[in-house]
C-alpha cells in the first residue's frame, strides 16, 4: 500500500497531450527527476511524482489506484465513464489545450444526409461506447467495428463504411480521403481523478496542484492594465474591460475630476483594444505582463 503523503500524476509519455502537459506542470513550478526506467519521475522539491504512460491507460490506472490524478483527453475519460457504473472518475479541471473532437467521417465521395445516412452501416472506431451512445441518441442503428488504432484506413480496407475518430487539425482525415460529417464529442485535456474524491492527505495535495495549474493557465494572456481617466469616462472604460477582475479605482492627488485605474485583464490586450480604451477617455496607458500569480 502506498502512503498518501505524495501524489502520483499520470501523463502521456509524449505526444499531443503529454508534451503540453509537462510544459504546463513546469510552468506551475513542478520539477521532476527523470527515472532510470523513464516511466517514473520523482518530484524534486514538492511531493508530486510523474508516471509516464500510454494515454489510453490513464483512466484505468486512476480507477485501480496506481495513479492518483491524470492529465488526459476528455474523450478517453468519457469513454471509460460510460463503460463503468457507478462513475469511478471525476473531471476536476479543464486545461484548455489538446482541443479536438471525436467526429464521424466518411470517404470524400460518399453522400451525407445527416446521421440517418449511417443506418445499417459499419463504423470503425476506438471509442465504441461513446459512439454507441451517440447512435442511440440519434436513433440510428449501425454496426460498431472496434479497432485499437489506424481507424482512418478502415474504409479503404473495406472494413467499414465510415469512421468515428479524433480530429484535431484534420490532416489525418485529408491524407486518407475522408471528410468530417458530424461531431460526436468535443474534447480537450483535463485533470482527472477518482470518484469519490480523496479524503486523506491527498486532498490537500490535489488542491495545491489545482491552484498552481490555475495560476499557470491564467498567466498566458493575463496583463495588468494601468491608466488614468476622467471620472465620467469610467463607465465606458469599464465596459471595455469585461474580462477583467473588478478593477481598483483610486483618486489622484490634487485632481477631483480624474482617477487612476488598475485592472487584471484575462484575455489578450491587443493594440485595437488599447486604442478603444484610449478613445473612451483613458490616458497614460501601461500594459504589464504578470510574472507570478497565486489563485
Ligand atoms: C488522433 C487521431 C488521429 C489524429 C488526428 O490521435 O487518432 O490519428 O489524432 O489529428 P489531426 O486531425 O491533427 O490529423 P492521437 O493524437 O490521440 O494519438 P493516439 O491515438 O496515438 O493516442
Ligand atoms: Zn492513444
CSV table of C-alpha atoms and ligand atoms in Angstrom, one decimal:
chain,number,residue,atom,x,y,z
A,1,UNK,CA,0.0,0.0,0.0
A,2,UNK,CA,1.3,3.5,-0.9
A,3,UNK,CA,1.4,6.2,1.7
A,4,UNK,CA,-0.8,9.2,1.0
A,5,UNK,CA,1.8,11.9,1.6
A,6,UNK,CA,2.8,12.0,-2.1
A,7,UNK,CA,0.6,12.4,-5.1
A,8,UNK,CA,1.2,10.5,-8.3
A,9,UNK,CA,0.2,12.1,-11.6
A,10,UNK,CA,-0.1,10.0,-14.8
A,11,UNK,CA,0.5,11.7,-18.1
A,12,UNK,CA,1.1,10.6,-21.7
A,13,UNK,CA,4.8,9.7,-22.3
A,14,UNK,CA,4.9,12.0,-25.3
A,15,UNK,CA,2.6,13.3,-27.9
A,16,UNK,CA,-0.3,15.6,-28.4
A,17,UNK,CA,-1.4,15.8,-24.7
A,18,UNK,CA,1.8,14.6,-23.0
A,19,UNK,CA,4.2,17.3,-24.2
A,20,UNK,CA,2.0,20.3,-23.3
A,21,UNK,CA,1.1,18.6,-20.0
A,22,UNK,CA,4.8,18.5,-19.0
A,23,UNK,CA,5.2,22.1,-20.1
A,24,UNK,CA,2.2,23.2,-18.0
A,25,UNK,CA,3.5,21.4,-14.9
A,26,UNK,CA,6.9,23.0,-15.4
A,27,UNK,CA,5.2,26.5,-15.7
A,28,UNK,CA,3.3,25.7,-12.5
A,29,UNK,CA,6.6,25.2,-10.7
A,30,UNK,CA,6.8,21.4,-10.6
A,31,UNK,CA,10.2,19.8,-11.4
A,32,UNK,CA,10.8,16.1,-11.8
A,33,UNK,CA,13.9,13.9,-11.9
A,34,UNK,CA,13.9,11.5,-14.9
A,35,UNK,CA,13.9,8.0,-13.5
A,36,UNK,CA,16.1,5.1,-14.8
A,37,UNK,CA,13.2,3.4,-16.5
A,38,UNK,CA,11.9,6.7,-17.9
A,39,UNK,CA,8.4,5.8,-16.6
A,40,UNK,CA,8.6,7.2,-13.1
A,41,UNK,CA,9.9,10.6,-12.3
A,42,UNK,CA,10.2,11.7,-8.7
A,43,UNK,CA,9.3,15.3,-7.8
A,44,UNK,CA,12.3,17.3,-6.9
A,45,UNK,CA,11.0,19.7,-4.2
A,46,UNK,CA,7.3,19.0,-3.9
A,47,UNK,CA,5.6,15.7,-3.0
A,48,UNK,CA,4.3,15.1,-6.5
A,49,UNK,CA,5.6,12.3,-8.8
A,50,UNK,CA,5.0,11.6,-12.5
A,51,UNK,CA,4.1,8.4,-14.2
A,52,UNK,CA,4.7,8.4,-17.9
A,53,UNK,CA,2.4,6.0,-19.7
A,54,UNK,CA,0.2,5.5,-22.8
A,55,UNK,CA,-2.7,7.9,-22.7
A,56,UNK,CA,-5.3,5.2,-23.2
A,57,UNK,CA,-4.1,3.6,-19.9
A,58,UNK,CA,-4.6,6.7,-17.7
A,59,UNK,CA,-8.3,6.3,-16.8
A,60,UNK,CA,-7.7,2.7,-15.8
A,61,UNK,CA,-4.6,3.5,-13.7
A,62,UNK,CA,-6.6,6.0,-11.8
A,63,UNK,CA,-9.5,3.7,-11.2
A,64,UNK,CA,-7.3,1.0,-9.8
A,65,UNK,CA,-5.3,3.5,-7.7
A,66,UNK,CA,-1.9,3.1,-9.4
A,67,UNK,CA,-2.1,6.8,-10.2
A,68,UNK,CA,-3.9,9.5,-8.1
A,69,UNK,CA,-4.5,12.1,-10.8
A,70,UNK,CA,-4.0,12.2,-14.6
A,71,UNK,CA,-3.8,14.7,-17.4
A,72,UNK,CA,-5.6,13.2,-20.4
A,73,UNK,CA,-8.1,13.9,-23.2
A,74,UNK,CA,-11.7,14.2,-22.1
A,75,UNK,CA,-12.5,11.7,-24.9
A,76,UNK,CA,-10.7,8.9,-23.0
A,77,UNK,CA,-12.3,9.8,-19.7
A,78,UNK,CA,-15.8,9.9,-21.2
A,79,UNK,CA,-15.4,6.6,-23.0
A,80,UNK,CA,-14.3,5.0,-19.7
A,81,UNK,CA,-17.0,6.7,-17.6
A,82,UNK,CA,-19.8,5.4,-19.9
A,83,UNK,CA,-18.4,1.9,-19.5
A,84,UNK,CA,-18.4,1.8,-15.7
A,85,UNK,CA,-21.4,2.1,-13.4
A,86,UNK,CA,-21.3,3.9,-11.0
A,87,UNK,CA,-18.9,6.6,-12.1
A,88,UNK,CA,-15.3,6.0,-10.9
A,89,UNK,CA,-13.7,9.0,-12.5
A,90,UNK,CA,-14.1,12.7,-11.8
A,91,UNK,CA,-13.1,15.5,-14.2
A,92,UNK,CA,-11.5,18.0,-11.8
A,93,UNK,CA,-10.4,20.8,-14.2
A,94,UNK,CA,-10.4,21.6,-17.9
A,95,UNK,CA,-6.9,22.6,-19.0
A,96,UNK,CA,-7.6,24.4,-22.3
A,97,UNK,CA,-5.1,22.6,-24.5
A,98,UNK,CA,-5.3,19.5,-26.7
A,99,UNK,CA,-8.6,20.6,-28.1
A,100,UNK,CA,-10.1,18.2,-30.7
A,101,UNK,CA,-13.4,16.5,-31.4
A,102,UNK,CA,-14.5,12.9,-31.8
A,103,UNK,CA,-16.2,13.0,-35.2
A,104,UNK,CA,-17.9,10.9,-37.8
A,105,UNK,CA,-16.0,10.9,-41.1
A,106,UNK,CA,-16.9,9.4,-44.5
A,107,UNK,CA,-15.0,8.8,-47.7
A,108,UNK,CA,-14.7,12.0,-49.6
A,109,UNK,CA,-17.2,11.0,-52.3
A,110,UNK,CA,-19.8,9.4,-50.0
A,111,UNK,CA,-23.1,11.3,-49.7
A,112,UNK,CA,-24.1,12.7,-46.2
A,113,UNK,CA,-27.8,13.4,-45.4
A,114,UNK,CA,-27.4,13.6,-41.6
A,115,UNK,CA,-27.0,10.8,-39.0
A,116,UNK,CA,-29.6,8.6,-40.7
A,117,UNK,CA,-27.0,8.1,-43.5
A,118,UNK,CA,-25.3,5.7,-41.1
A,119,UNK,CA,-28.4,3.4,-40.7
A,120,UNK,CA,-27.3,-0.2,-41.3
A,121,UNK,CA,-23.7,0.9,-42.0
A,122,UNK,CA,-20.4,-0.2,-40.4
A,123,UNK,CA,-18.5,2.4,-38.4
A,124,UNK,CA,-14.9,1.8,-37.3
A,125,UNK,CA,-13.7,3.4,-34.0
A,126,UNK,CA,-11.6,3.1,-30.9
A,127,UNK,CA,-14.5,4.7,-28.9
A,128,UNK,CA,-17.2,2.1,-29.1
A,129,UNK,CA,-19.1,3.1,-26.0
A,130,UNK,CA,-19.2,6.8,-26.8
A,131,UNK,CA,-20.2,6.1,-30.4
A,132,UNK,CA,-22.9,3.6,-29.4
A,133,UNK,CA,-24.4,6.2,-27.0
A,134,UNK,CA,-24.4,8.8,-29.8
A,135,UNK,CA,-26.0,6.4,-32.3
A,136,UNK,CA,-28.7,5.6,-29.7
A,137,UNK,CA,-29.4,9.3,-29.1
A,138,UNK,CA,-29.6,9.9,-32.9
A,139,UNK,CA,-31.9,6.8,-33.2
A,140,UNK,CA,-29.7,5.2,-35.7
A,141,UNK,CA,-28.8,1.5,-35.7
A,142,UNK,CA,-25.4,0.8,-37.2
A,143,UNK,CA,-22.6,-1.7,-36.6
A,144,UNK,CA,-19.7,-0.5,-34.5
A,145,UNK,CA,-16.4,-2.1,-35.6
A,146,UNK,CA,-13.9,-1.7,-32.7
A,147,UNK,CA,-10.3,-1.1,-33.8
A,148,UNK,CA,-7.5,-0.1,-31.4
A,149,UNK,CA,-5.6,2.0,-34.0
A,150,UNK,CA,-5.3,3.1,-37.6
A,151,UNK,CA,-9.0,3.6,-37.7
A,152,UNK,CA,-8.7,6.0,-40.6
A,153,UNK,CA,-7.7,3.3,-43.1
A,154,UNK,CA,-10.6,1.0,-42.3
A,155,UNK,CA,-12.8,2.4,-45.1
A,156,UNK,CA,-10.1,1.8,-47.7
A,157,UNK,CA,-9.6,-1.8,-46.4
A,158,UNK,CA,-13.3,-2.4,-46.9
A,159,UNK,CA,-13.7,-3.0,-43.1
A,160,UNK,CA,-16.1,-0.1,-42.6
A,161,UNK,CA,-18.2,2.5,-44.4
A,162,UNK,CA,-17.4,5.3,-42.0
A,163,UNK,CA,-15.2,6.1,-39.0
A,164,UNK,CA,-15.6,7.8,-35.7
A,165,UNK,CA,-12.2,9.2,-34.6
A,166,UNK,CA,-10.4,12.2,-33.1
A,167,UNK,CA,-9.9,15.2,-35.4
A,168,UNK,CA,-7.6,18.0,-34.4
A,169,UNK,CA,-6.2,19.8,-37.5
A,170,UNK,CA,-8.0,17.5,-39.9
A,171,UNK,CA,-4.7,16.5,-41.6
A,172,UNK,CA,-5.2,12.8,-40.9
A,173,UNK,CA,-8.6,12.8,-42.5
A,174,UNK,CA,-7.4,14.7,-45.5
A,175,UNK,CA,-4.5,12.3,-46.0
A,176,UNK,CA,-6.9,9.4,-46.1
A,177,UNK,CA,-9.5,11.0,-48.4
A,178,UNK,CA,-12.1,11.3,-45.6
A,179,UNK,CA,-14.3,14.2,-44.7
A,180,UNK,CA,-15.8,15.2,-41.4
A,181,UNK,CA,-19.6,14.8,-41.2
A,182,UNK,CA,-20.7,15.2,-37.6
A,183,UNK,CA,-19.3,15.9,-34.2
A,184,UNK,CA,-19.9,13.2,-31.5
A,185,UNK,CA,-17.9,14.8,-28.6
A,186,UNK,CA,-15.9,18.0,-28.1
A,187,UNK,CA,-12.7,17.3,-26.2
A,188,UNK,CA,-9.7,18.9,-24.5
A,189,UNK,CA,-7.1,17.9,-22.0
A,190,UNK,CA,-8.5,17.7,-18.4
A,191,UNK,CA,-7.2,17.0,-14.9
A,192,UNK,CA,-8.9,13.8,-13.8
A,193,UNK,CA,-9.1,12.0,-10.5
A,194,UNK,CA,-11.1,9.2,-8.8
A,195,UNK,CA,-14.7,9.4,-7.8
A,196,UNK,CA,-15.4,9.7,-4.9
A,197,UNK,CA,-12.5,12.2,-4.4
A,198,UNK,CA,-9.7,11.8,-1.8
A,199,UNK,CA,-10.5,12.1,1.9
A,200,UNK,CA,-6.9,11.5,3.1
A,201,UNK,CA,-3.7,13.6,2.8
A,202,UNK,CA,-4.0,13.6,-1.0
A,203,UNK,CA,-7.0,16.0,-0.9
A,204,UNK,CA,-4.8,18.9,0.2
A,205,UNK,CA,-2.1,18.0,-2.4
A,206,UNK,CA,-4.7,17.9,-5.2
A,207,UNK,CA,-6.0,21.3,-4.1
A,208,UNK,CA,-2.4,22.7,-4.2
A,209,UNK,CA,-1.8,21.3,-7.7
A,210,UNK,CA,-5.1,22.8,-8.9
A,211,UNK,CA,-4.2,26.2,-7.5
A,212,UNK,CA,-0.8,26.1,-9.2
A,213,UNK,CA,-2.3,24.9,-12.5
A,214,UNK,CA,-4.9,27.7,-12.4
A,215,UNK,CA,-2.2,30.2,-11.8
A,216,UNK,CA,-0.1,28.9,-14.7
A,217,UNK,CA,-3.0,28.7,-17.1
A,218,UNK,CA,-4.3,32.2,-16.3
A,219,UNK,CA,-0.9,33.7,-16.9
A,220,UNK,CA,-0.7,33.2,-20.6
A,221,UNK,CA,-2.8,36.1,-21.6
A,222,UNK,CA,-3.2,37.9,-18.3
A,223,UNK,CA,-2.0,41.5,-18.3
A,224,UNK,CA,-2.1,44.3,-15.7
A,225,UNK,CA,-3.6,47.4,-17.2
A,226,UNK,CA,-2.8,50.8,-15.6
A,227,UNK,CA,-4.2,54.1,-16.8
A,228,UNK,CA,-5.7,57.4,-15.8
A,229,UNK,CA,-9.1,58.6,-16.9
A,230,UNK,CA,-11.7,61.4,-16.3
A,231,UNK,CA,-14.2,60.2,-13.7
A,232,UNK,CA,-17.1,60.5,-16.2
A,233,UNK,CA,-15.3,58.2,-18.7
A,234,UNK,CA,-15.2,55.4,-16.2
A,235,UNK,CA,-18.4,53.6,-17.2
A,236,UNK,CA,-17.3,53.4,-20.9
A,237,UNK,CA,-13.8,52.2,-20.0
A,238,UNK,CA,-15.1,49.5,-17.6
A,239,UNK,CA,-17.4,48.4,-20.4
A,240,UNK,CA,-14.3,47.6,-22.4
A,241,UNK,CA,-12.8,45.6,-19.6
A,242,UNK,CA,-15.4,42.8,-19.5
A,243,UNK,CA,-12.8,40.1,-18.9
A,244,UNK,CA,-11.1,42.0,-16.0
A,245,UNK,CA,-11.2,41.2,-12.3
A,246,UNK,CA,-13.1,44.0,-10.6
A,247,UNK,CA,-10.7,46.9,-11.2
A,248,UNK,CA,-9.1,49.1,-8.5
A,249,UNK,CA,-10.0,52.7,-8.9
A,250,UNK,CA,-8.0,55.3,-6.9
A,251,UNK,CA,-8.1,59.1,-6.7
A,252,UNK,CA,-5.3,61.1,-8.0
A,253,UNK,CA,-3.9,63.7,-5.5
A,254,UNK,CA,-4.9,67.2,-6.4
A,255,UNK,CA,-7.4,66.2,-9.1
A,256,UNK,CA,-11.0,65.7,-8.4
A,257,UNK,CA,-12.2,65.0,-12.0
A,258,UNK,CA,-9.8,62.1,-12.7
A,259,UNK,CA,-9.0,58.7,-11.3
A,260,UNK,CA,-6.2,56.1,-11.7
A,261,UNK,CA,-7.3,52.6,-12.7
A,262,UNK,CA,-5.7,49.2,-12.3
A,263,UNK,CA,-7.2,46.1,-13.8
A,264,UNK,CA,-6.1,42.5,-14.3
A,265,UNK,CA,-7.3,41.5,-17.8
A,266,UNK,CA,-7.7,37.9,-18.6
A,267,UNK,CA,-7.7,37.9,-22.4
A,268,UNK,CA,-5.3,39.4,-24.9
A,269,UNK,CA,-4.6,43.1,-24.7
A,270,UNK,CA,-4.4,43.9,-28.4
A,271,UNK,CA,-3.5,47.3,-29.9
A,272,UNK,CA,-7.1,47.6,-31.1
A,273,UNK,CA,-8.4,47.1,-27.6
A,274,UNK,CA,-5.9,49.6,-26.2
A,275,UNK,CA,-6.9,52.2,-28.8
A,276,UNK,CA,-10.6,51.7,-27.9
A,277,UNK,CA,-9.8,52.2,-24.2
A,278,UNK,CA,-7.9,55.4,-25.1
A,279,UNK,CA,-10.7,56.6,-27.3
A,280,UNK,CA,-13.1,56.1,-24.4
A,281,UNK,CA,-11.0,58.7,-22.5
A,282,UNK,CA,-8.1,56.9,-20.8
A,283,UNK,CA,-4.6,58.3,-20.9
A,284,UNK,CA,-1.1,57.1,-19.8
A,285,UNK,CA,-2.0,53.5,-20.6
A,286,UNK,CA,0.5,50.9,-19.4
A,287,UNK,CA,0.2,47.2,-20.0
A,288,UNK,CA,2.4,45.0,-17.9
A,289,UNK,CA,3.0,41.2,-18.1
A,290,UNK,CA,2.2,39.2,-14.9
A,291,UNK,CA,5.1,37.1,-13.8
A,292,UNK,CA,3.5,35.1,-11.0
A,293,UNK,CA,0.0,34.6,-9.6
A,294,UNK,CA,-1.4,32.5,-6.8
A,295,UNK,CA,-5.1,31.9,-7.4
B,1,LIG,C1,-5.6,11.3,-33.0
B,1,LIG,C2,-6.4,10.6,-34.1
B,1,LIG,C3,-5.8,10.9,-35.4
B,1,LIG,C4,-5.1,12.2,-35.1
B,1,LIG,C5,-5.9,13.3,-35.8
B,1,LIG,O1,-4.6,10.6,-32.5
B,1,LIG,O2,-6.4,9.2,-33.8
B,1,LIG,O3,-4.8,9.9,-35.8
B,1,LIG,O4,-5.0,12.4,-33.7
B,1,LIG,O5,-5.2,14.6,-35.7
B,1,LIG,P1,-5.2,15.6,-36.9
B,1,LIG,O6,-6.7,15.9,-37.2
B,1,LIG,O7,-4.5,16.8,-36.4
B,1,LIG,O8,-4.5,14.9,-38.1
B,1,LIG,P2,-4.0,10.9,-31.0
B,1,LIG,O9,-3.2,12.2,-31.1
B,1,LIG,O10,-5.0,10.9,-30.0
B,1,LIG,O11,-2.9,9.8,-30.8
B,1,LIG,P3,-3.2,8.3,-30.3
B,1,LIG,O12,-4.5,7.9,-31.0
B,1,LIG,O13,-2.0,7.6,-30.8
B,1,LIG,O14,-3.2,8.3,-28.8
B,2,LIG,ZN1,-3.5,7.0,-27.5
